[in-house]
């Protein structure tokens, strides 16, 4: 059930400027920092599709807050370095700070720790102009140079595509599994299939696939077929819904109702099962 909004936990240090993010990311040794900053993180999970706009962020926040409601400590990395969308779901504005060790300090929203490039700019419409290597550094630094503390699950909302940032996370993220999201349109199915193949290339464990925005003009069923074809578990469908859309448009998280929560439940169970296994 929804928990009241908490203000961001801030260090009192000056907020991080986008340029500063790049400087911080260019320095130190990621392996040592990984040990230091990810040592308390039990599992890292990715949410992916090769296709943009299929609802990855919507699914990410639903999984994250549902896990938090089950009593887990949860973090989210907004993996979209140049077009971050997580802040649009949080209503309140947040600012990224660094701690005394020059590590990023995630903001805390309803008990979930979140980091996003969106927290470095006040104007959400201002572009980030970053070439591939800079995006890679930001991606790895969000992972390894953030003071995550102890977390049961860290969820990475991966950007669309099969290169660049998603590749950085699949290659260096030590992910325990990926949840794939598609919509029923053929382009989305084709691009999601690419991301599933990409996951196989990087030996990722496929937790399962969700068909989002199912029904209505988009039709339904191609997601299930894709899951069958690729041999990964089909987790269920989330309908194309005016209520979900309107809630998200209002800058709030559209939490799944009880019936739809059934789609997320196997993911939560799967993640909990992964937690009992070794990294
Ligand atoms: N089931 C749904 N019904 C109606 N609207 C939805 C549904 N799922 C997501 N949306 C809306 O679709 C839009 C895209 O969703 P979202 O931002 O989660 O996609 P995304 O895959 O993360 O996009 P990107 O590739 O840009 O990161 C948002 O406006 C969201 O509110
Ligand atoms: Mg997104």
PDB file of C-alpha atoms and ligand atoms in Angstrom:
ATOM      1  CA  UNK A   1       0.000   0.000   0.000  1.00  0.00           C
ATOM      2  CA  UNK A   2       1.236   3.524  -0.703  1.00  0.00           C
ATOM      3  CA  UNK A   3       3.468   5.040   1.958  1.00  0.00           C
ATOM      4  CA  UNK A   4       3.451   8.848   2.428  1.00  0.00           C
ATOM      5  CA  UNK A   5       6.020  10.764   0.426  1.00  0.00           C
ATOM      6  CA  UNK A   6       9.286  11.357   2.233  1.00  0.00           C
ATOM      7  CA  UNK A   7      11.537  14.330   1.529  1.00  0.00           C
ATOM      8  CA  UNK A   8      14.867  13.567  -0.124  1.00  0.00           C
ATOM      9  CA  UNK A   9      17.647  12.626   2.260  1.00  0.00           C
ATOM     10  CA  UNK A  10      20.359  15.076   1.421  1.00  0.00           C
ATOM     11  CA  UNK A  11      23.886  15.468   2.640  1.00  0.00           C
ATOM     12  CA  UNK A  12      23.790  19.227   2.870  1.00  0.00           C
ATOM     13  CA  UNK A  13      26.590  19.367   0.295  1.00  0.00           C
ATOM     14  CA  UNK A  14      26.170  21.379  -2.877  1.00  0.00           C
ATOM     15  CA  UNK A  15      24.133  19.606  -5.567  1.00  0.00           C
ATOM     16  CA  UNK A  16      25.984  17.839  -8.369  1.00  0.00           C
ATOM     17  CA  UNK A  17      26.217  19.720 -11.640  1.00  0.00           C
ATOM     18  CA  UNK A  18      26.040  17.619 -14.847  1.00  0.00           C
ATOM     19  CA  UNK A  19      29.674  18.512 -15.627  1.00  0.00           C
ATOM     20  CA  UNK A  20      30.669  17.405 -12.160  1.00  0.00           C
ATOM     21  CA  UNK A  21      29.043  14.019 -12.781  1.00  0.00           C
ATOM     22  CA  UNK A  22      31.341  13.574 -15.749  1.00  0.00           C
ATOM     23  CA  UNK A  23      34.422  14.578 -13.753  1.00  0.00           C
ATOM     24  CA  UNK A  24      33.557  12.223 -10.922  1.00  0.00           C
ATOM     25  CA  UNK A  25      33.000   9.379 -13.324  1.00  0.00           C
ATOM     26  CA  UNK A  26      36.294   9.903 -15.125  1.00  0.00           C
ATOM     27  CA  UNK A  27      38.424   9.215 -12.047  1.00  0.00           C
ATOM     28  CA  UNK A  28      39.062   6.203  -9.793  1.00  0.00           C
ATOM     29  CA  UNK A  29      39.154   2.502 -10.257  1.00  0.00           C
ATOM     30  CA  UNK A  30      35.700   1.018 -10.775  1.00  0.00           C
ATOM     31  CA  UNK A  31      36.621  -2.434  -9.443  1.00  0.00           C
ATOM     32  CA  UNK A  32      37.755  -1.108  -6.062  1.00  0.00           C
ATOM     33  CA  UNK A  33      34.741   1.150  -5.837  1.00  0.00           C
ATOM     34  CA  UNK A  34      32.461  -1.723  -6.762  1.00  0.00           C
ATOM     35  CA  UNK A  35      33.755  -3.626  -3.789  1.00  0.00           C
ATOM     36  CA  UNK A  36      33.336  -0.653  -1.535  1.00  0.00           C
ATOM     37  CA  UNK A  37      29.949   0.581  -2.726  1.00  0.00           C
ATOM     38  CA  UNK A  38      28.234  -2.574  -3.946  1.00  0.00           C
ATOM     39  CA  UNK A  39      29.476  -4.852  -1.179  1.00  0.00           C
ATOM     40  CA  UNK A  40      26.136  -4.493   0.631  1.00  0.00           C
ATOM     41  CA  UNK A  41      23.979  -5.006  -2.472  1.00  0.00           C
ATOM     42  CA  UNK A  42      22.643  -8.549  -2.688  1.00  0.00           C
ATOM     43  CA  UNK A  43      21.160  -8.645  -6.187  1.00  0.00           C
ATOM     44  CA  UNK A  44      21.117  -6.440  -9.256  1.00  0.00           C
ATOM     45  CA  UNK A  45      18.231  -6.825 -11.702  1.00  0.00           C
ATOM     46  CA  UNK A  46      17.740  -5.175 -15.105  1.00  0.00           C
ATOM     47  CA  UNK A  47      14.481  -4.153 -16.792  1.00  0.00           C
ATOM     48  CA  UNK A  48      14.938  -4.040 -20.541  1.00  0.00           C
ATOM     49  CA  UNK A  49      13.529  -3.879 -24.025  1.00  0.00           C
ATOM     50  CA  UNK A  50      15.262  -2.951 -27.248  1.00  0.00           C
ATOM     51  CA  UNK A  51      12.234  -0.736 -27.921  1.00  0.00           C
ATOM     52  CA  UNK A  52      11.614   2.657 -26.319  1.00  0.00           C
ATOM     53  CA  UNK A  53       8.354   3.687 -24.758  1.00  0.00           C
ATOM     54  CA  UNK A  54       7.033   0.214 -23.962  1.00  0.00           C
ATOM     55  CA  UNK A  55       6.718   0.875 -20.222  1.00  0.00           C
ATOM     56  CA  UNK A  56      10.111  -0.155 -18.807  1.00  0.00           C
ATOM     57  CA  UNK A  57      10.125   2.695 -16.306  1.00  0.00           C
ATOM     58  CA  UNK A  58       6.505   2.057 -15.331  1.00  0.00           C
ATOM     59  CA  UNK A  59       7.334  -1.624 -14.750  1.00  0.00           C
ATOM     60  CA  UNK A  60      10.562  -0.715 -12.903  1.00  0.00           C
ATOM     61  CA  UNK A  61       8.830   1.479 -10.356  1.00  0.00           C
ATOM     62  CA  UNK A  62       6.028  -1.037  -9.832  1.00  0.00           C
ATOM     63  CA  UNK A  63       8.495  -3.846  -9.150  1.00  0.00           C
ATOM     64  CA  UNK A  64      10.631  -1.628  -6.925  1.00  0.00           C
ATOM     65  CA  UNK A  65       7.812  -0.395  -4.705  1.00  0.00           C
ATOM     66  CA  UNK A  66       6.128  -3.799  -4.570  1.00  0.00           C
ATOM     67  CA  UNK A  67       9.419  -5.284  -3.327  1.00  0.00           C
ATOM     68  CA  UNK A  68       9.701  -2.466  -0.795  1.00  0.00           C
ATOM     69  CA  UNK A  69       6.145  -3.248   0.353  1.00  0.00           C
ATOM     70  CA  UNK A  70       7.274  -6.847   0.910  1.00  0.00           C
ATOM     71  CA  UNK A  71       9.886  -5.497   3.301  1.00  0.00           C
ATOM     72  CA  UNK A  72      12.960  -5.505   1.036  1.00  0.00           C
ATOM     73  CA  UNK A  73      15.446  -2.680   0.835  1.00  0.00           C
ATOM     74  CA  UNK A  74      15.416  -1.499  -2.768  1.00  0.00           C
ATOM     75  CA  UNK A  75      17.362   0.863  -5.009  1.00  0.00           C
ATOM     76  CA  UNK A  76      16.766   2.056  -8.567  1.00  0.00           C
ATOM     77  CA  UNK A  77      19.273   3.276 -11.127  1.00  0.00           C
ATOM     78  CA  UNK A  78      17.656   5.328 -13.858  1.00  0.00           C
ATOM     79  CA  UNK A  79      19.861   3.841 -16.544  1.00  0.00           C
ATOM     80  CA  UNK A  80      18.784   6.323 -19.165  1.00  0.00           C
ATOM     81  CA  UNK A  81      21.759   8.656 -18.949  1.00  0.00           C
ATOM     82  CA  UNK A  82      20.639  11.298 -21.429  1.00  0.00           C
ATOM     83  CA  UNK A  83      16.828  11.019 -21.349  1.00  0.00           C
ATOM     84  CA  UNK A  84      16.113  10.064 -17.737  1.00  0.00           C
ATOM     85  CA  UNK A  85      12.418   9.528 -17.003  1.00  0.00           C
ATOM     86  CA  UNK A  86      12.263   8.269 -13.424  1.00  0.00           C
ATOM     87  CA  UNK A  87      11.940  11.838 -12.012  1.00  0.00           C
ATOM     88  CA  UNK A  88       8.737  12.287 -14.031  1.00  0.00           C
ATOM     89  CA  UNK A  89       7.123   9.531 -11.939  1.00  0.00           C
ATOM     90  CA  UNK A  90       8.063  11.003  -8.552  1.00  0.00           C
ATOM     91  CA  UNK A  91       6.003  14.189  -8.426  1.00  0.00           C
ATOM     92  CA  UNK A  92       8.462  16.063  -6.192  1.00  0.00           C
ATOM     93  CA  UNK A  93      11.698  17.540  -7.551  1.00  0.00           C
ATOM     94  CA  UNK A  94      14.932  16.024  -6.237  1.00  0.00           C
ATOM     95  CA  UNK A  95      18.570  17.035  -6.458  1.00  0.00           C
ATOM     96  CA  UNK A  96      21.629  14.804  -6.680  1.00  0.00           C
ATOM     97  CA  UNK A  97      24.270  15.337  -3.993  1.00  0.00           C
ATOM     98  CA  UNK A  98      27.653  13.820  -3.263  1.00  0.00           C
ATOM     99  CA  UNK A  99      28.795  12.702   0.167  1.00  0.00           C
ATOM    100  CA  UNK A 100      32.061  13.542   1.893  1.00  0.00           C
ATOM    101  CA  UNK A 101      33.811  10.732  -0.053  1.00  0.00           C
ATOM    102  CA  UNK A 102      32.692  12.139  -3.425  1.00  0.00           C
ATOM    103  CA  UNK A 103      30.208   9.342  -3.844  1.00  0.00           C
ATOM    104  CA  UNK A 104      26.756   9.995  -5.234  1.00  0.00           C
ATOM    105  CA  UNK A 105      24.078  10.033  -2.600  1.00  0.00           C
ATOM    106  CA  UNK A 106      20.868   8.460  -3.867  1.00  0.00           C
ATOM    107  CA  UNK A 107      17.658  10.294  -3.046  1.00  0.00           C
ATOM    108  CA  UNK A 108      15.119   8.381  -0.996  1.00  0.00           C
ATOM    109  CA  UNK A 109      11.534   8.296  -2.201  1.00  0.00           C
ATOM    110  CA  UNK A 110       9.032   6.288  -0.164  1.00  0.00           C
ATOM    111  CA  UNK A 111      11.931   4.312   1.238  1.00  0.00           C
ATOM    112  CA  UNK A 112      13.431   3.443  -2.174  1.00  0.00           C
ATOM    113  CA  UNK A 113      16.909   4.779  -2.995  1.00  0.00           C
ATOM    114  CA  UNK A 114      17.057   6.288  -6.474  1.00  0.00           C
ATOM    115  CA  UNK A 115      19.728   7.796  -8.670  1.00  0.00           C
ATOM    116  CA  UNK A 116      19.055   9.565 -11.950  1.00  0.00           C
ATOM    117  CA  UNK A 117      20.746  12.074 -14.200  1.00  0.00           C
ATOM    118  CA  UNK A 118      17.392  13.824 -14.032  1.00  0.00           C
ATOM    119  CA  UNK A 119      18.311  14.905 -10.503  1.00  0.00           C
ATOM    120  CA  UNK A 120      21.169  17.018 -11.860  1.00  0.00           C
ATOM    121  CA  UNK A 121      19.039  19.468 -13.818  1.00  0.00           C
ATOM    122  CA  UNK A 122      16.166  21.637 -12.704  1.00  0.00           C
ATOM    123  CA  UNK A 123      14.760  21.962 -16.211  1.00  0.00           C
ATOM    124  CA  UNK A 124      13.736  18.489 -17.361  1.00  0.00           C
ATOM    125  CA  UNK A 125      13.595  19.650 -20.989  1.00  0.00           C
ATOM    126  CA  UNK A 126      17.260  20.693 -21.154  1.00  0.00           C
ATOM    127  CA  UNK A 127      19.287  18.108 -23.150  1.00  0.00           C
ATOM    128  CA  UNK A 128      22.348  16.192 -22.000  1.00  0.00           C
ATOM    129  CA  UNK A 129      24.952  16.204 -24.759  1.00  0.00           C
ATOM    130  CA  UNK A 130      27.085  13.146 -24.053  1.00  0.00           C
ATOM    131  CA  UNK A 131      28.957  10.887 -26.429  1.00  0.00           C
ATOM    132  CA  UNK A 132      29.163   7.134 -25.876  1.00  0.00           C
ATOM    133  CA  UNK A 133      32.265   6.990 -23.623  1.00  0.00           C
ATOM    134  CA  UNK A 134      30.889   9.685 -21.319  1.00  0.00           C
ATOM    135  CA  UNK A 135      27.564   7.839 -21.085  1.00  0.00           C
ATOM    136  CA  UNK A 136      29.431   4.648 -20.264  1.00  0.00           C
ATOM    137  CA  UNK A 137      31.293   6.376 -17.445  1.00  0.00           C
ATOM    138  CA  UNK A 138      28.107   7.814 -15.977  1.00  0.00           C
ATOM    139  CA  UNK A 139      26.428   4.392 -16.191  1.00  0.00           C
ATOM    140  CA  UNK A 140      29.256   2.572 -14.431  1.00  0.00           C
ATOM    141  CA  UNK A 141      29.652   5.323 -11.901  1.00  0.00           C
ATOM    142  CA  UNK A 142      25.994   5.329 -10.950  1.00  0.00           C
ATOM    143  CA  UNK A 143      26.539   1.670 -10.200  1.00  0.00           C
ATOM    144  CA  UNK A 144      29.919   1.752  -8.491  1.00  0.00           C
ATOM    145  CA  UNK A 145      30.348   5.289  -7.157  1.00  0.00           C
ATOM    146  CA  UNK A 146      27.044   5.602  -5.329  1.00  0.00           C
ATOM    147  CA  UNK A 147      26.729   5.109  -1.625  1.00  0.00           C
ATOM    148  CA  UNK A 148      24.138   2.329  -1.860  1.00  0.00           C
ATOM    149  CA  UNK A 149      24.669   0.957   1.633  1.00  0.00           C
ATOM    150  CA  UNK A 150      22.812  -2.314   2.229  1.00  0.00           C
ATOM    151  CA  UNK A 151      20.239  -3.264  -0.390  1.00  0.00           C
ATOM    152  CA  UNK A 152      18.375  -6.483  -1.058  1.00  0.00           C
ATOM    153  CA  UNK A 153      17.769  -5.520  -4.677  1.00  0.00           C
ATOM    154  CA  UNK A 154      19.103  -2.853  -6.985  1.00  0.00           C
ATOM    155  CA  UNK A 155      16.966  -2.455 -10.108  1.00  0.00           C
ATOM    156  CA  UNK A 156      18.394  -0.895 -13.250  1.00  0.00           C
ATOM    157  CA  UNK A 157      15.849   0.694 -15.551  1.00  0.00           C
ATOM    158  CA  UNK A 158      17.839   0.086 -18.740  1.00  0.00           C
ATOM    159  CA  UNK A 159      17.464   2.428 -21.696  1.00  0.00           C
ATOM    160  CA  UNK A 160      16.256   1.011 -25.034  1.00  0.00           C
ATOM    161  CA  UNK A 161      18.658  -0.298 -27.653  1.00  0.00           C
ATOM    162  CA  UNK A 162      21.318  -2.976 -27.635  1.00  0.00           C
ATOM    163  CA  UNK A 163      24.508  -0.892 -27.562  1.00  0.00           C
ATOM    164  CA  UNK A 164      26.157   1.702 -25.421  1.00  0.00           C
ATOM    165  CA  UNK A 165      24.586   2.012 -21.945  1.00  0.00           C
ATOM    166  CA  UNK A 166      22.556  -1.237 -21.870  1.00  0.00           C
ATOM    167  CA  UNK A 167      25.693  -2.989 -23.066  1.00  0.00           C
ATOM    168  CA  UNK A 168      27.791  -1.341 -20.339  1.00  0.00           C
ATOM    169  CA  UNK A 169      25.385  -2.593 -17.688  1.00  0.00           C
ATOM    170  CA  UNK A 170      25.111  -6.096 -19.124  1.00  0.00           C
ATOM    171  CA  UNK A 171      28.872  -6.359 -19.467  1.00  0.00           C
ATOM    172  CA  UNK A 172      29.917  -4.813 -16.154  1.00  0.00           C
ATOM    173  CA  UNK A 173      26.783  -4.781 -13.989  1.00  0.00           C
ATOM    174  CA  UNK A 174      26.973  -8.360 -12.688  1.00  0.00           C
ATOM    175  CA  UNK A 175      23.217  -8.607 -13.109  1.00  0.00           C
ATOM    176  CA  UNK A 176      21.416 -11.590 -11.640  1.00  0.00           C
ATOM    177  CA  UNK A 177      18.629 -11.435 -14.184  1.00  0.00           C
ATOM    178  CA  UNK A 178      16.578  -9.350 -16.588  1.00  0.00           C
ATOM    179  CA  UNK A 179      12.848  -8.708 -16.891  1.00  0.00           C
ATOM    180  CA  UNK A 180      11.868  -7.957 -20.487  1.00  0.00           C
ATOM    181  CA  UNK A 181       8.989  -5.690 -21.438  1.00  0.00           C
ATOM    182  CA  UNK A 182       7.293  -5.513 -24.813  1.00  0.00           C
ATOM    183  CA  UNK A 183       4.095  -4.106 -26.209  1.00  0.00           C
ATOM    184  CA  UNK A 184       2.031  -6.075 -28.730  1.00  0.00           C
ATOM    185  CA  UNK A 185       3.101  -4.114 -31.826  1.00  0.00           C
ATOM    186  CA  UNK A 186       5.377  -5.934 -34.242  1.00  0.00           C
ATOM    187  CA  UNK A 187       8.229  -3.387 -34.052  1.00  0.00           C
ATOM    188  CA  UNK A 188       8.282  -3.660 -30.270  1.00  0.00           C
ATOM    189  CA  UNK A 189       8.309  -7.442 -30.479  1.00  0.00           C
ATOM    190  CA  UNK A 190      11.186  -7.402 -32.994  1.00  0.00           C
ATOM    191  CA  UNK A 191      13.239  -4.996 -30.880  1.00  0.00           C
ATOM    192  CA  UNK A 192      12.478  -6.860 -27.657  1.00  0.00           C
ATOM    193  CA  UNK A 193      13.621 -10.057 -29.322  1.00  0.00           C
ATOM    194  CA  UNK A 194      16.913  -8.271 -30.057  1.00  0.00           C
ATOM    195  CA  UNK A 195      17.313  -7.379 -26.391  1.00  0.00           C
ATOM    196  CA  UNK A 196      16.566 -10.982 -25.385  1.00  0.00           C
ATOM    197  CA  UNK A 197      19.262 -12.164 -27.818  1.00  0.00           C
ATOM    198  CA  UNK A 198      21.599  -9.541 -26.399  1.00  0.00           C
ATOM    199  CA  UNK A 199      20.899 -10.909 -22.917  1.00  0.00           C
ATOM    200  CA  UNK A 200      21.744 -14.397 -24.141  1.00  0.00           C
ATOM    201  CA  UNK A 201      25.023 -13.106 -25.594  1.00  0.00           C
ATOM    202  CA  UNK A 202      25.934 -11.784 -22.161  1.00  0.00           C
ATOM    203  CA  UNK A 203      24.692 -14.956 -20.427  1.00  0.00           C
ATOM    204  CA  UNK A 204      21.936 -13.102 -18.582  1.00  0.00           C
ATOM    205  CA  UNK A 205      19.304 -15.045 -16.677  1.00  0.00           C
ATOM    206  CA  UNK A 206      15.897 -14.143 -18.200  1.00  0.00           C
ATOM    207  CA  UNK A 207      13.480 -13.697 -15.297  1.00  0.00           C
ATOM    208  CA  UNK A 208      10.605 -13.369 -17.737  1.00  0.00           C
ATOM    209  CA  UNK A 209       8.669 -11.218 -20.155  1.00  0.00           C
ATOM    210  CA  UNK A 210       5.698  -8.886 -19.672  1.00  0.00           C
ATOM    211  CA  UNK A 211       3.355  -7.717 -22.415  1.00  0.00           C
ATOM    212  CA  UNK A 212       2.476  -4.143 -21.499  1.00  0.00           C
ATOM    213  CA  UNK A 213      -0.179  -1.939 -23.137  1.00  0.00           C
ATOM    214  CA  UNK A 214      -1.991  -5.083 -24.106  1.00  0.00           C
ATOM    215  CA  UNK A 215      -5.405  -4.982 -25.760  1.00  0.00           C
ATOM    216  CA  UNK A 216      -7.417  -2.266 -27.485  1.00  0.00           C
ATOM    217  CA  UNK A 217      -6.009  -0.938 -30.742  1.00  0.00           C
ATOM    218  CA  UNK A 218      -2.627  -2.572 -30.106  1.00  0.00           C
ATOM    219  CA  UNK A 219      -4.065  -6.093 -29.989  1.00  0.00           C
ATOM    220  CA  UNK A 220      -2.706  -8.723 -27.656  1.00  0.00           C
ATOM    221  CA  UNK A 221      -0.763 -11.956 -27.582  1.00  0.00           C
ATOM    222  CA  UNK A 222       2.485 -11.271 -29.445  1.00  0.00           C
ATOM    223  CA  UNK A 223       4.365 -10.941 -26.179  1.00  0.00           C
ATOM    224  CA  UNK A 224       3.315 -14.400 -25.085  1.00  0.00           C
ATOM    225  CA  UNK A 225       4.314 -15.767 -28.475  1.00  0.00           C
ATOM    226  CA  UNK A 226       7.718 -14.092 -28.185  1.00  0.00           C
ATOM    227  CA  UNK A 227       8.238 -15.600 -24.748  1.00  0.00           C
ATOM    228  CA  UNK A 228       7.329 -19.018 -26.154  1.00  0.00           C
ATOM    229  CA  UNK A 229       9.656 -18.611 -29.157  1.00  0.00           C
ATOM    230  CA  UNK A 230      12.592 -17.471 -27.053  1.00  0.00           C
ATOM    231  CA  UNK A 231      11.964 -19.987 -24.290  1.00  0.00           C
ATOM    232  CA  UNK A 232      11.640 -17.482 -21.483  1.00  0.00           C
ATOM    233  CA  UNK A 233       8.807 -17.403 -18.930  1.00  0.00           C
ATOM    234  CA  UNK A 234       5.768 -15.321 -19.862  1.00  0.00           C
ATOM    235  CA  UNK A 235       4.769 -13.351 -16.792  1.00  0.00           C
ATOM    236  CA  UNK A 236       1.492 -11.914 -18.024  1.00  0.00           C
ATOM    237  CA  UNK A 237      -0.097  -8.856 -19.595  1.00  0.00           C
ATOM    238  CA  UNK A 238      -0.791  -5.364 -18.339  1.00  0.00           C
ATOM    239  CA  UNK A 239      -3.590  -3.718 -20.326  1.00  0.00           C
ATOM    240  CA  UNK A 240      -3.334  -0.427 -22.135  1.00  0.00           C
ATOM    241  CA  UNK A 241      -5.187   1.583 -19.546  1.00  0.00           C
ATOM    242  CA  UNK A 242      -6.427   5.133 -19.357  1.00  0.00           C
ATOM    243  CA  UNK A 243      -6.140   5.050 -15.568  1.00  0.00           C
ATOM    244  CA  UNK A 244      -2.433   4.056 -15.727  1.00  0.00           C
ATOM    245  CA  UNK A 245      -1.724   6.686 -18.349  1.00  0.00           C
ATOM    246  CA  UNK A 246      -3.517   9.464 -16.469  1.00  0.00           C
ATOM    247  CA  UNK A 247      -1.825   8.687 -13.179  1.00  0.00           C
ATOM    248  CA  UNK A 248       1.589   8.717 -14.836  1.00  0.00           C
ATOM    249  CA  UNK A 249       0.751  11.928 -16.702  1.00  0.00           C
ATOM    250  CA  UNK A 250      -0.025  13.520 -13.336  1.00  0.00           C
ATOM    251  CA  UNK A 251       3.556  12.701 -12.288  1.00  0.00           C
ATOM    252  CA  UNK A 252       2.607   9.883  -9.971  1.00  0.00           C
ATOM    253  CA  UNK A 253       3.309   6.188  -9.964  1.00  0.00           C
ATOM    254  CA  UNK A 254       0.360   4.213 -11.318  1.00  0.00           C
ATOM    255  CA  UNK A 255       0.428   1.284  -8.936  1.00  0.00           C
ATOM    256  CA  UNK A 256      -1.030  -1.904 -10.307  1.00  0.00           C
ATOM    257  CA  UNK A 257      -4.336  -2.920  -8.806  1.00  0.00           C
ATOM    258  CA  UNK A 258      -4.713  -6.244  -7.052  1.00  0.00           C
ATOM    259  CA  UNK A 259      -5.582  -8.182 -10.205  1.00  0.00           C
ATOM    260  CA  UNK A 260      -2.645  -6.793 -12.189  1.00  0.00           C
ATOM    261  CA  UNK A 261      -0.281  -7.201  -9.284  1.00  0.00           C
ATOM    262  CA  UNK A 262      -0.474 -10.888 -10.217  1.00  0.00           C
ATOM    263  CA  UNK A 263       1.758 -10.067 -13.207  1.00  0.00           C
ATOM    264  CA  UNK A 264       4.394  -8.628 -10.921  1.00  0.00           C
ATOM    265  CA  UNK A 265       4.097 -11.291  -8.213  1.00  0.00           C
ATOM    266  CA  UNK A 266       6.098 -13.993 -10.098  1.00  0.00           C
ATOM    267  CA  UNK A 267       8.839 -11.419 -10.684  1.00  0.00           C
ATOM    268  CA  UNK A 268       8.972 -10.629  -7.000  1.00  0.00           C
ATOM    269  CA  UNK A 269       8.976 -14.346  -6.186  1.00  0.00           C
ATOM    270  CA  UNK A 270      11.721 -14.912  -8.790  1.00  0.00           C
ATOM    271  CA  UNK A 271      13.844 -12.099  -7.371  1.00  0.00           C
ATOM    272  CA  UNK A 272      13.356 -13.423  -3.843  1.00  0.00           C
ATOM    273  CA  UNK A 273      14.410 -16.865  -5.037  1.00  0.00           C
ATOM    274  CA  UNK A 274      17.516 -15.370  -6.670  1.00  0.00           C
ATOM    275  CA  UNK A 275      18.355 -13.731  -3.356  1.00  0.00           C
ATOM    276  CA  UNK A 276      18.688 -17.102  -1.773  1.00  0.00           C
ATOM    277  CA  UNK A 277      21.237 -18.118  -4.376  1.00  0.00           C
ATOM    278  CA  UNK A 278      24.835 -17.012  -4.484  1.00  0.00           C
ATOM    279  CA  UNK A 279      25.770 -14.003  -6.654  1.00  0.00           C
TER     280      UNK A 279
HETATM  281  N1  LIG B   1      -0.216  -0.101 -19.431  1.00  0.00           N
HETATM  282  C1  LIG B   1      -0.169   1.188 -19.745  1.00  0.00           C
HETATM  283  N2  LIG B   1      -1.308   1.856 -20.090  1.00  0.00           N
HETATM  284  C2  LIG B   1      -1.290   3.168 -20.437  1.00  0.00           C
HETATM  285  N3  LIG B   1      -0.179   3.916 -20.464  1.00  0.00           N
HETATM  286  C3  LIG B   1       0.972   3.314 -20.139  1.00  0.00           C
HETATM  287  C4  LIG B   1       1.040   1.935 -19.758  1.00  0.00           C
HETATM  288  N4  LIG B   1       2.338   1.631 -19.488  1.00  0.00           N
HETATM  289  C5  LIG B   1       3.037   2.762 -19.681  1.00  0.00           C
HETATM  290  N5  LIG B   1       2.228   3.769 -20.083  1.00  0.00           N
HETATM  291  C6  LIG B   1       2.618   5.135 -20.461  1.00  0.00           C
HETATM  292  O1  LIG B   1       3.429   5.016 -21.620  1.00  0.00           O
HETATM  293  C7  LIG B   1       4.481   5.974 -21.595  1.00  0.00           C
HETATM  294  C8  LIG B   1       5.823   5.252 -21.698  1.00  0.00           C
HETATM  295  O2  LIG B   1       6.057   4.514 -20.491  1.00  0.00           O
HETATM  296  P1  LIG B   1       7.497   4.422 -19.875  1.00  0.00           P
HETATM  297  O3  LIG B   1       8.096   5.780 -19.751  1.00  0.00           O
HETATM  298  O4  LIG B   1       7.433   3.581 -18.678  1.00  0.00           O
HETATM  299  O5  LIG B   1       8.210   3.632 -21.083  1.00  0.00           O
HETATM  300  P2  LIG B   1       9.764   3.298 -21.248  1.00  0.00           P
HETATM  301  O6  LIG B   1       9.844   1.995 -21.937  1.00  0.00           O
HETATM  302  O7  LIG B   1      10.430   3.426 -19.947  1.00  0.00           O
HETATM  303  O8  LIG B   1      10.224   4.460 -22.205  1.00  0.00           O
HETATM  304  P3  LIG B   1      11.773   4.832 -22.573  1.00  0.00           P
HETATM  305  O9  LIG B   1      12.173   3.852 -23.610  1.00  0.00           O
HETATM  306  O10 LIG B   1      11.668   6.239 -23.087  1.00  0.00           O
HETATM  307  O11 LIG B   1      12.566   4.724 -21.311  1.00  0.00           O
HETATM  308  C9  LIG B   1       4.306   6.773 -20.332  1.00  0.00           C
HETATM  309  O12 LIG B   1       3.583   7.935 -20.638  1.00  0.00           O
HETATM  310  C10 LIG B   1       3.491   5.850 -19.440  1.00  0.00           C
HETATM  311  O13 LIG B   1       2.689   6.586 -18.555  1.00  0.00           O
HETATM  312 MG1  LIG B   2      12.087   4.626 -19.387  1.00  0.00          MG
END
